[in-house]
């Protein structure tokens, strides 16, 4: 009897990233709605990190760190547009810029210090 009936190597494996991408934006909006700045930034970090992981897993980004920098660049443009245009949503723009700053810092640290090492066994 098989340990995992119905599964074989021909089927694609399920990815956890879409769930976290889908939860990141509503969590951020709830943080904005209730005035919880850390929750808003955390939701955007969840969204950005998950989107970068999904891009790396599917092969669109060479590493998750570079994908994270790309997501951060998009968030910087979006955050600046919320703060400095006639949209005039400074709380939302500040949360987006804070999340983008943290994502850039994580991407730089990951690129510099995280090394992918092949297992020695």
PDB file of C-alpha atoms in Angstrom:
ATOM      1  CA  UNK A   1       0.000   0.000   0.000  1.00  0.00           C
ATOM      2  CA  UNK A   2       1.311   3.476  -0.879  1.00  0.00           C
ATOM      3  CA  UNK A   3       1.932   6.140   1.722  1.00  0.00           C
ATOM      4  CA  UNK A   4       0.428   8.845  -0.484  1.00  0.00           C
ATOM      5  CA  UNK A   5      -2.289   7.345  -2.661  1.00  0.00           C
ATOM      6  CA  UNK A   6      -3.209   9.296  -5.748  1.00  0.00           C
ATOM      7  CA  UNK A   7       0.032  11.255  -5.920  1.00  0.00           C
ATOM      8  CA  UNK A   8       2.792  10.616  -8.380  1.00  0.00           C
ATOM      9  CA  UNK A   9       5.785  12.453  -9.767  1.00  0.00           C
ATOM     10  CA  UNK A  10       3.870  13.517 -12.877  1.00  0.00           C
ATOM     11  CA  UNK A  11       1.668  15.932 -10.932  1.00  0.00           C
ATOM     12  CA  UNK A  12       2.814  19.419 -10.045  1.00  0.00           C
ATOM     13  CA  UNK A  13       3.337  20.183  -6.406  1.00  0.00           C
ATOM     14  CA  UNK A  14       1.106  22.734  -4.725  1.00  0.00           C
ATOM     15  CA  UNK A  15       2.636  26.105  -3.894  1.00  0.00           C
ATOM     16  CA  UNK A  16       1.866  27.870  -0.599  1.00  0.00           C
ATOM     17  CA  UNK A  17       2.521  31.358  -2.019  1.00  0.00           C
ATOM     18  CA  UNK A  18      -0.886  32.208  -3.559  1.00  0.00           C
ATOM     19  CA  UNK A  19      -2.608  31.929  -0.186  1.00  0.00           C
ATOM     20  CA  UNK A  20      -0.209  34.399   1.418  1.00  0.00           C
ATOM     21  CA  UNK A  21      -0.378  36.786  -1.543  1.00  0.00           C
ATOM     22  CA  UNK A  22      -4.158  36.738  -1.226  1.00  0.00           C
ATOM     23  CA  UNK A  23      -4.008  37.413   2.536  1.00  0.00           C
ATOM     24  CA  UNK A  24      -1.411  40.196   2.393  1.00  0.00           C
ATOM     25  CA  UNK A  25      -3.491  42.934   0.770  1.00  0.00           C
ATOM     26  CA  UNK A  26      -6.665  42.476   2.881  1.00  0.00           C
ATOM     27  CA  UNK A  27      -4.556  42.364   6.035  1.00  0.00           C
ATOM     28  CA  UNK A  28      -2.907  45.604   5.006  1.00  0.00           C
ATOM     29  CA  UNK A  29      -6.254  47.224   4.272  1.00  0.00           C
ATOM     30  CA  UNK A  30      -7.576  46.155   7.669  1.00  0.00           C
ATOM     31  CA  UNK A  31      -4.561  47.797   9.265  1.00  0.00           C
ATOM     32  CA  UNK A  32      -5.276  51.040   7.393  1.00  0.00           C
ATOM     33  CA  UNK A  33      -8.992  50.871   8.184  1.00  0.00           C
ATOM     34  CA  UNK A  34      -8.519  50.431  11.930  1.00  0.00           C
ATOM     35  CA  UNK A  35      -5.463  52.666  12.245  1.00  0.00           C
ATOM     36  CA  UNK A  36      -3.050  49.818  13.023  1.00  0.00           C
ATOM     37  CA  UNK A  37       0.097  50.891  11.180  1.00  0.00           C
ATOM     38  CA  UNK A  38       2.184  47.758  12.050  1.00  0.00           C
ATOM     39  CA  UNK A  39      -0.596  45.492  10.754  1.00  0.00           C
ATOM     40  CA  UNK A  40      -0.759  47.479   7.511  1.00  0.00           C
ATOM     41  CA  UNK A  41       3.003  47.249   7.029  1.00  0.00           C
ATOM     42  CA  UNK A  42       3.005  43.556   7.995  1.00  0.00           C
ATOM     43  CA  UNK A  43       0.327  42.774   5.436  1.00  0.00           C
ATOM     44  CA  UNK A  44       2.347  44.491   2.734  1.00  0.00           C
ATOM     45  CA  UNK A  45       5.470  42.592   3.825  1.00  0.00           C
ATOM     46  CA  UNK A  46       3.497  39.349   3.601  1.00  0.00           C
ATOM     47  CA  UNK A  47       2.310  40.315   0.131  1.00  0.00           C
ATOM     48  CA  UNK A  48       5.748  41.423  -1.105  1.00  0.00           C
ATOM     49  CA  UNK A  49       7.650  38.456   0.275  1.00  0.00           C
ATOM     50  CA  UNK A  50       5.097  35.977  -1.032  1.00  0.00           C
ATOM     51  CA  UNK A  51       5.012  37.572  -4.471  1.00  0.00           C
ATOM     52  CA  UNK A  52       8.814  37.403  -4.593  1.00  0.00           C
ATOM     53  CA  UNK A  53       8.749  33.751  -3.505  1.00  0.00           C
ATOM     54  CA  UNK A  54       6.198  32.949  -6.165  1.00  0.00           C
ATOM     55  CA  UNK A  55       8.278  34.712  -8.827  1.00  0.00           C
ATOM     56  CA  UNK A  56      11.398  32.788  -7.795  1.00  0.00           C
ATOM     57  CA  UNK A  57       9.543  29.473  -7.641  1.00  0.00           C
ATOM     58  CA  UNK A  58       8.090  29.903 -11.119  1.00  0.00           C
ATOM     59  CA  UNK A  59      11.411  31.017 -12.595  1.00  0.00           C
ATOM     60  CA  UNK A  60      10.601  34.668 -13.297  1.00  0.00           C
ATOM     61  CA  UNK A  61      13.231  35.829 -10.795  1.00  0.00           C
ATOM     62  CA  UNK A  62      16.670  34.309 -10.360  1.00  0.00           C
ATOM     63  CA  UNK A  63      16.395  34.406  -6.570  1.00  0.00           C
ATOM     64  CA  UNK A  64      13.666  35.406  -4.155  1.00  0.00           C
ATOM     65  CA  UNK A  65      15.871  38.291  -3.008  1.00  0.00           C
ATOM     66  CA  UNK A  66      15.910  39.866  -6.455  1.00  0.00           C
ATOM     67  CA  UNK A  67      12.181  39.368  -6.792  1.00  0.00           C
ATOM     68  CA  UNK A  68      11.746  41.074  -3.441  1.00  0.00           C
ATOM     69  CA  UNK A  69      13.722  44.078  -4.674  1.00  0.00           C
ATOM     70  CA  UNK A  70      11.489  44.245  -7.750  1.00  0.00           C
ATOM     71  CA  UNK A  71       8.329  44.188  -5.650  1.00  0.00           C
ATOM     72  CA  UNK A  72       9.844  46.873  -3.404  1.00  0.00           C
ATOM     73  CA  UNK A  73      10.523  49.094  -6.412  1.00  0.00           C
ATOM     74  CA  UNK A  74       6.892  48.841  -7.477  1.00  0.00           C
ATOM     75  CA  UNK A  75       5.761  49.600  -3.925  1.00  0.00           C
ATOM     76  CA  UNK A  76       8.003  52.685  -3.764  1.00  0.00           C
ATOM     77  CA  UNK A  77       6.369  54.131  -6.874  1.00  0.00           C
ATOM     78  CA  UNK A  78       2.909  53.314  -5.539  1.00  0.00           C
ATOM     79  CA  UNK A  79       3.666  54.748  -2.084  1.00  0.00           C
ATOM     80  CA  UNK A  80       5.100  57.960  -3.490  1.00  0.00           C
ATOM     81  CA  UNK A  81       2.061  58.372  -5.702  1.00  0.00           C
ATOM     82  CA  UNK A  82      -0.225  58.030  -2.681  1.00  0.00           C
ATOM     83  CA  UNK A  83       1.721  60.585  -0.668  1.00  0.00           C
ATOM     84  CA  UNK A  84       2.643  63.237  -3.237  1.00  0.00           C
ATOM     85  CA  UNK A  85      -0.216  63.346  -5.747  1.00  0.00           C
ATOM     86  CA  UNK A  86      -3.796  64.520  -5.588  1.00  0.00           C
ATOM     87  CA  UNK A  87      -4.835  61.126  -4.234  1.00  0.00           C
ATOM     88  CA  UNK A  88      -3.738  62.500  -0.848  1.00  0.00           C
ATOM     89  CA  UNK A  89      -3.683  59.250   1.124  1.00  0.00           C
ATOM     90  CA  UNK A  90      -0.645  59.840   3.338  1.00  0.00           C
ATOM     91  CA  UNK A  91      -1.310  57.045   5.850  1.00  0.00           C
ATOM     92  CA  UNK A  92      -1.579  54.404   3.147  1.00  0.00           C
ATOM     93  CA  UNK A  93       1.391  55.823   1.246  1.00  0.00           C
ATOM     94  CA  UNK A  94       3.548  55.900   4.381  1.00  0.00           C
ATOM     95  CA  UNK A  95       2.688  52.269   5.158  1.00  0.00           C
ATOM     96  CA  UNK A  96       3.573  51.274   1.594  1.00  0.00           C
ATOM     97  CA  UNK A  97       6.878  53.177   1.738  1.00  0.00           C
ATOM     98  CA  UNK A  98       7.746  51.619   5.114  1.00  0.00           C
ATOM     99  CA  UNK A  99       7.083  48.129   3.760  1.00  0.00           C
ATOM    100  CA  UNK A 100       9.129  48.885   0.635  1.00  0.00           C
ATOM    101  CA  UNK A 101      12.044  50.071   2.778  1.00  0.00           C
ATOM    102  CA  UNK A 102      11.978  46.879   4.841  1.00  0.00           C
ATOM    103  CA  UNK A 103      11.722  44.749   1.685  1.00  0.00           C
ATOM    104  CA  UNK A 104      14.743  46.516   0.156  1.00  0.00           C
ATOM    105  CA  UNK A 105      16.736  45.993   3.352  1.00  0.00           C
ATOM    106  CA  UNK A 106      15.762  42.308   3.440  1.00  0.00           C
ATOM    107  CA  UNK A 107      16.630  41.887  -0.242  1.00  0.00           C
ATOM    108  CA  UNK A 108      20.061  43.462   0.237  1.00  0.00           C
ATOM    109  CA  UNK A 109      20.773  41.418   3.355  1.00  0.00           C
ATOM    110  CA  UNK A 110      19.585  38.232   1.679  1.00  0.00           C
ATOM    111  CA  UNK A 111      21.638  38.830  -1.430  1.00  0.00           C
ATOM    112  CA  UNK A 112      24.755  39.570   0.616  1.00  0.00           C
ATOM    113  CA  UNK A 113      24.509  37.011   3.391  1.00  0.00           C
ATOM    114  CA  UNK A 114      22.229  34.136   2.340  1.00  0.00           C
ATOM    115  CA  UNK A 115      24.139  31.591   0.350  1.00  0.00           C
ATOM    116  CA  UNK A 116      22.519  28.680  -1.447  1.00  0.00           C
ATOM    117  CA  UNK A 117      24.749  25.745  -0.652  1.00  0.00           C
ATOM    118  CA  UNK A 118      24.322  22.338  -2.205  1.00  0.00           C
ATOM    119  CA  UNK A 119      23.940  19.586   0.413  1.00  0.00           C
ATOM    120  CA  UNK A 120      27.132  17.585   0.994  1.00  0.00           C
ATOM    121  CA  UNK A 121      25.439  14.208   1.458  1.00  0.00           C
TER     122      UNK A 121
END
